[in-house]
Short mmCIF file of C-alpha atoms in Angstrom, two decimals:
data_model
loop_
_atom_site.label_atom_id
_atom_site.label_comp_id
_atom_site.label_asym_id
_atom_site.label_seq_id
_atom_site.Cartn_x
_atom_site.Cartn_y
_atom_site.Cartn_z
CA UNK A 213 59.24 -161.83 37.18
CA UNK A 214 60.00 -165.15 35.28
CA UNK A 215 63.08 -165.82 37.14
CA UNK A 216 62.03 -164.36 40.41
CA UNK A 217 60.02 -167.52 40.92
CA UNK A 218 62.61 -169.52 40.09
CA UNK A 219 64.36 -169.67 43.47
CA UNK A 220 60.58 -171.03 44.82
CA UNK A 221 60.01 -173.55 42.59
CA UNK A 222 63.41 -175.53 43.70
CA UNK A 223 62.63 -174.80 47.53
CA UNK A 224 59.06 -176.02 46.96
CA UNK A 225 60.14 -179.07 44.76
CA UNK A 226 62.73 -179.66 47.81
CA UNK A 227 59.83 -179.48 50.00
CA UNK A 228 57.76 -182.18 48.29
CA UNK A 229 60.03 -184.19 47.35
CA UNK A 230 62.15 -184.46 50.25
CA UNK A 231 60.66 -183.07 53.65
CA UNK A 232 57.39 -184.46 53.00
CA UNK A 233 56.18 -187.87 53.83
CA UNK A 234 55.47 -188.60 50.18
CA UNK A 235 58.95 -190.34 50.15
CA UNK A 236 61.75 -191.75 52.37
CA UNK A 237 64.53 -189.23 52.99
CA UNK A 238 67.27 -190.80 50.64
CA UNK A 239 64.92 -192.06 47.40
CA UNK A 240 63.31 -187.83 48.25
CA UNK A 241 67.03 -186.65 47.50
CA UNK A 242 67.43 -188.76 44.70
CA UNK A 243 64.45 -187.55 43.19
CA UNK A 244 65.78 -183.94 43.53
CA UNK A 245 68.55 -183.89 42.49
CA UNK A 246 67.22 -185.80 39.48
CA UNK A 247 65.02 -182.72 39.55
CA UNK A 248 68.02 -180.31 39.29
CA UNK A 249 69.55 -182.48 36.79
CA UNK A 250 66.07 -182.74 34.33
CA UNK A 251 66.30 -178.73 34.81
CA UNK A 252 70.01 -178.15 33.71
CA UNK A 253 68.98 -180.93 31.15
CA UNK A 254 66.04 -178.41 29.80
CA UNK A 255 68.21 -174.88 29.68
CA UNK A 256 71.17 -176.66 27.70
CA UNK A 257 68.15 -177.69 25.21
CA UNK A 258 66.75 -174.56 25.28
CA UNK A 259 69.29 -172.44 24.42
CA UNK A 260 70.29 -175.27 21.81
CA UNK A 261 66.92 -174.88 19.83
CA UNK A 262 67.38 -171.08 19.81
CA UNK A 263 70.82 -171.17 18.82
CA UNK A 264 70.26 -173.90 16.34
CA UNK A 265 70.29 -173.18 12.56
CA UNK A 266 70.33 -174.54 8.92
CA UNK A 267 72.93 -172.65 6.92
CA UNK A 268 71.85 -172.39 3.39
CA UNK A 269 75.14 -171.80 0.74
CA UNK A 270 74.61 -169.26 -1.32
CA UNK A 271 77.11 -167.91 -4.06
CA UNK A 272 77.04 -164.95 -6.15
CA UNK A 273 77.31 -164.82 -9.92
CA UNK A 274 79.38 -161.70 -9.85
CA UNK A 275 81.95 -162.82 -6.70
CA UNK A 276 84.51 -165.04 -6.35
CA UNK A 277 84.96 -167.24 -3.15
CA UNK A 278 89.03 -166.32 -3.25
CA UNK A 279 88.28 -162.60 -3.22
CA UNK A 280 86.86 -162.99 0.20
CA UNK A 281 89.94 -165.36 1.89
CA UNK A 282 87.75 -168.30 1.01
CA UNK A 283 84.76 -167.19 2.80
CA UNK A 284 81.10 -168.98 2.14
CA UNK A 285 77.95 -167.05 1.89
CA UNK A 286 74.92 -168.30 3.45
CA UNK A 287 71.45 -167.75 4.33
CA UNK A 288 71.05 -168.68 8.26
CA UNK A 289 67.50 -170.36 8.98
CA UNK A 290 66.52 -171.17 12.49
CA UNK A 291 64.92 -173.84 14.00
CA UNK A 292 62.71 -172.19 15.99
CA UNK A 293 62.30 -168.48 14.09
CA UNK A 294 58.88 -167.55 15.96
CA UNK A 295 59.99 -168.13 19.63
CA UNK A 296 57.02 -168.13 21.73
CA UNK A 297 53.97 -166.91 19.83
CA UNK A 298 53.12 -170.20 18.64
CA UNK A 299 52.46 -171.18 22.41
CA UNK A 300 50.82 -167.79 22.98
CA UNK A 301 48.24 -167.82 20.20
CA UNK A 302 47.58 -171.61 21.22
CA UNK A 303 46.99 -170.68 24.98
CA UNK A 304 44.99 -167.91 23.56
CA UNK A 305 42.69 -169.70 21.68
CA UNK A 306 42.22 -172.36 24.67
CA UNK A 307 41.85 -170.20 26.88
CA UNK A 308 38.50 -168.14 25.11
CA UNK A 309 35.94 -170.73 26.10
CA UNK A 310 37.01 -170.67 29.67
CA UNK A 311 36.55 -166.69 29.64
CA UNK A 312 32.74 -166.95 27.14
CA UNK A 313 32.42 -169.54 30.48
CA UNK A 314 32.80 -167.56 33.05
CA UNK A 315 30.92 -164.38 31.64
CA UNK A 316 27.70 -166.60 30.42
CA UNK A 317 28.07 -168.45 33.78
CA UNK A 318 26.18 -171.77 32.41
CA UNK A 319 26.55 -174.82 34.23
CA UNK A 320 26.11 -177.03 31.14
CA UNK A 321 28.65 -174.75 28.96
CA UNK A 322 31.02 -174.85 31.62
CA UNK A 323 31.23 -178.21 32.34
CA UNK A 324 32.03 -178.43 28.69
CA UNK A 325 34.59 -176.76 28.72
CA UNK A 326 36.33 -178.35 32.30
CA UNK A 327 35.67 -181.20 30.30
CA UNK A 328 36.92 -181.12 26.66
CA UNK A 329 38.78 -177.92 26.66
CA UNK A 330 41.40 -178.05 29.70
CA UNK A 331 44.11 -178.72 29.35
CA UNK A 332 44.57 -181.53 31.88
CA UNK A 333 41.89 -183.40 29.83
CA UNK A 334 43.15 -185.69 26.90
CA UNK A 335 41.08 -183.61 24.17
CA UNK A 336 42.06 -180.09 25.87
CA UNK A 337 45.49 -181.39 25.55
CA UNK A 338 45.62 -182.77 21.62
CA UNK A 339 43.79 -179.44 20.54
CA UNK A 340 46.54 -177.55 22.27
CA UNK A 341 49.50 -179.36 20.59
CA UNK A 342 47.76 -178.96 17.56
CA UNK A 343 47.48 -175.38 17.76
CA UNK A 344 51.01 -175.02 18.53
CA UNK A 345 51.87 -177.08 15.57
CA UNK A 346 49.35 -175.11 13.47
CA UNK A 347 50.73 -171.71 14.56
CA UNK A 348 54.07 -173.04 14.20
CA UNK A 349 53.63 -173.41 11.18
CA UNK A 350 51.63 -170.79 9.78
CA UNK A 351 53.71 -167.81 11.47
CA UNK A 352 56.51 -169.36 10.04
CA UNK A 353 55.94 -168.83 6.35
CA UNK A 354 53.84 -165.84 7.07
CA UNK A 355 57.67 -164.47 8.65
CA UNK A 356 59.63 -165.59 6.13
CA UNK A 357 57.82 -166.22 3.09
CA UNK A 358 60.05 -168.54 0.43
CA UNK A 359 59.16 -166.47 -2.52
CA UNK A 360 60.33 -163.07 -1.21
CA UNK A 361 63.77 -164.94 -0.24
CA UNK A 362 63.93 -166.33 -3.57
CA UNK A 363 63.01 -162.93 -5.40
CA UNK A 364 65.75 -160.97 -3.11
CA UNK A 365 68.23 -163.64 -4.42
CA UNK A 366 67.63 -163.41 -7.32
CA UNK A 367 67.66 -159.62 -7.91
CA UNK A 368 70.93 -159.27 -5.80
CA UNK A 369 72.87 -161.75 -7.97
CA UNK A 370 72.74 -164.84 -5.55
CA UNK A 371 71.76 -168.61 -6.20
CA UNK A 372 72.27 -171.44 -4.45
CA UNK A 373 74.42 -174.00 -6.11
CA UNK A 374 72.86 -176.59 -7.72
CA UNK A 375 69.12 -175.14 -7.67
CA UNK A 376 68.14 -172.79 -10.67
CA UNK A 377 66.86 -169.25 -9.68
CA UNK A 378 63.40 -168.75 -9.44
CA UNK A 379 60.70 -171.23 -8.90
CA UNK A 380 62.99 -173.58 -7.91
CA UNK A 381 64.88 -172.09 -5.27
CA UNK A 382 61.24 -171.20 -4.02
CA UNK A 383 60.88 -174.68 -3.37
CA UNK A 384 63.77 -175.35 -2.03
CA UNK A 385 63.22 -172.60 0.49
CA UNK A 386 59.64 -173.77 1.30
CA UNK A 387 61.18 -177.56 1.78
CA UNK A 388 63.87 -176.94 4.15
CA UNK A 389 61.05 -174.20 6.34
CA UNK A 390 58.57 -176.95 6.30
CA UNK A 391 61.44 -179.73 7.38
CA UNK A 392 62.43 -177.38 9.96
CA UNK A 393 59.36 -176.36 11.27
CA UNK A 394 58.80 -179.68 12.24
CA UNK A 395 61.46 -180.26 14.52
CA UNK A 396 61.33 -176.91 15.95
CA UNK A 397 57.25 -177.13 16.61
CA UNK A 398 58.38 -180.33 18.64
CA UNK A 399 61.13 -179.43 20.22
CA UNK A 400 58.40 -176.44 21.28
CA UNK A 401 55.42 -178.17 21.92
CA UNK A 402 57.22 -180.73 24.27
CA UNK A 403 58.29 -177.20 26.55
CA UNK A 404 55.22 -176.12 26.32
CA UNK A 405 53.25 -179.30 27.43
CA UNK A 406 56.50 -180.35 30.00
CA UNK A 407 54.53 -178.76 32.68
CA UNK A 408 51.57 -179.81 32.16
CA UNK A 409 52.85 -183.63 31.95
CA UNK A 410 54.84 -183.04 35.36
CA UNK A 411 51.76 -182.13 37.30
CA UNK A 412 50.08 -185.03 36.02
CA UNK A 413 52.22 -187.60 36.81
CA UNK A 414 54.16 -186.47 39.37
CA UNK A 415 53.23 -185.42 42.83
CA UNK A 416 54.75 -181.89 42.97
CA UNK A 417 52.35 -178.79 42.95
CA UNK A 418 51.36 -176.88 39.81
CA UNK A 419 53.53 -174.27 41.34
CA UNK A 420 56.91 -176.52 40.51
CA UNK A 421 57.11 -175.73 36.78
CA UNK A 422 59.21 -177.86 34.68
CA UNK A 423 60.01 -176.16 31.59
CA UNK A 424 57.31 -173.66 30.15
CA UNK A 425 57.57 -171.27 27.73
CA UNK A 426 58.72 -168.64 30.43
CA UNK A 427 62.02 -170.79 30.79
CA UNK A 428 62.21 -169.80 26.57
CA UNK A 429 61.70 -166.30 27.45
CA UNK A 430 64.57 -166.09 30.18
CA UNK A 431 66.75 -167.87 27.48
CA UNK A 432 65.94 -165.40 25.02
CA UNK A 433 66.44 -162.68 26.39
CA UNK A 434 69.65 -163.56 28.51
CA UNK A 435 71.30 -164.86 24.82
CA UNK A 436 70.36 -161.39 23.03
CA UNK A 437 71.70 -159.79 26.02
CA UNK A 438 75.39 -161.87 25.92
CA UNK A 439 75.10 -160.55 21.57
CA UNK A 440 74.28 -157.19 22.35
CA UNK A 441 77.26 -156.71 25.07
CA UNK A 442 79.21 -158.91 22.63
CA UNK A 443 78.69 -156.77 20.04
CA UNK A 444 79.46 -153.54 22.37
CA UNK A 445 82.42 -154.70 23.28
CA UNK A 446 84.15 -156.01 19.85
CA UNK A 447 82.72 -152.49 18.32
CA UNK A 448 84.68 -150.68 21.41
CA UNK A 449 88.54 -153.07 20.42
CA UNK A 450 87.47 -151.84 16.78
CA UNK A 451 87.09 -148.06 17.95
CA UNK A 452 90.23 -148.41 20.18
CA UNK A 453 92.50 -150.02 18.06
CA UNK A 454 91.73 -147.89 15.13
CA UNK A 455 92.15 -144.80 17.31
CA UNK A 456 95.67 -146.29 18.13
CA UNK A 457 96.79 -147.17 14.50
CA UNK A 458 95.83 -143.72 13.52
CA UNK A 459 97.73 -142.03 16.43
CA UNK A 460 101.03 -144.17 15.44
CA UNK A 461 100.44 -143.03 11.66
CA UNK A 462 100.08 -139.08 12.97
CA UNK A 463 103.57 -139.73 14.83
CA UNK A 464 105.56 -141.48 11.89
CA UNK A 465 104.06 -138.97 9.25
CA UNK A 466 105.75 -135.90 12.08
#
């Protein structure tokens, strides 16, 4: 559904922007293709904040690096770890006074709530980033949760060099969530409100949507696709060269 729109919003952005009489024809093209451009711009960031990742060393007490052709353990964090819920519970939450609005059907509530709680108003719009950030934040170490990554650690034999087991490698997990949390509630908050800011500055439609969480969706799901078919495929070599190398064993052993 997501990307069914998506051949719409660049024939009504070309509509706007260059057929209308909003602009002359050549500064109308300009603007579109800077359009395109901001777009492309977007995905590449995208899929860079859900490919993006702090790799945590970790060595074991009872392995050697050498035994392993000089291969590093590590604990892969994400930037972004809770894709779109953030966004979801904020729009949630935003969105219940607008429903308790509509039910009551109060004049006084509900201009209230067009008021102070949309989100094309300034307040609307600072409580909505601040949910994000909240939820970022909150799902984050309720998904993770530093103290059962330092207990499993521990117990299997692992450390991370230069921070003692324990309490301390607790913290050190809790510092480098909270540091990356951060940038990734940014980096998700500014695709989230993208839209939003578009529509309010700019004289294309609400239609035309710049970003969005839905764009984070598409890029989701079209990455776990390219592992999952990745994945198929190297397990299929595996299957098919091993079925070879045993066949040539069968034949020198007759």
């Amino acid at each position: 559904g997501i990307v069914n729109t998506l051949p719409q919003t660049f024939i009504t952005a070309f509509n706007e922007l260059v057929l209308a009489e909003t602009f002359t024809t050549w500064t109308g093209i300009i603007l579109f293709i800077l359009f395109v451009i901001v777009y492309l711009g977007i995905i590449v960031g995208v899929i860079y904040m859900q490919q993006a990742e702090r790799r945590v060393p970790i060595q074991y007490s009872n392995r050697t690096a050498s035994a392993y052709g000089g291969e590093k353990s590590f604990i892969p964090i994400k930037l972004n770890s809770v894709s779109v819920i953030p966004v979801i519970f904020a729009s949630a939450i935003i969105g219940i006074p607008s429903l308790i609005a509509t039910v009551i059907n109060k004049t006084a509530f509900t201009n209230f709530v067009d008021k102070y709680l949309n989100y094309n108003q300034p307040v609307g719009f600072i409580l909505f980033v601040v949910l994000i950030f909240f939820f970022a934040y909150f799902y984050t170490f309720v998904q993770m949760k530093p103290d059962n990554m330092a207990k499993n650690l521990q117990n299997n034999g692992g450390y991370i060099p230069g921070i003692r087991p324990g309490e301390a490698t607790k913290k050190y997990f809790t510092s480098v969530l909270a540091r990356l949390t951060v940038v990734g509630a940014f980096a998700l908050t500014l695709l989230a409100v993208l839209p939003i800011l578009v529509n309010m500055f700019t004289p294309l439609p609400s239609s035309v949507q710049l970003g969005g969480t839905g764009l984070l969706i598409v890029v989701g799901v079209a990455i776990e696709t390219y592992k999952q078919l990745e994945g198929s495929l190297l397990s299929r070599e595996y299957s098919n060269s091993t079925s070879s190398r045993r066949g040539r064993t069968r034949r020198i052993s007759r």
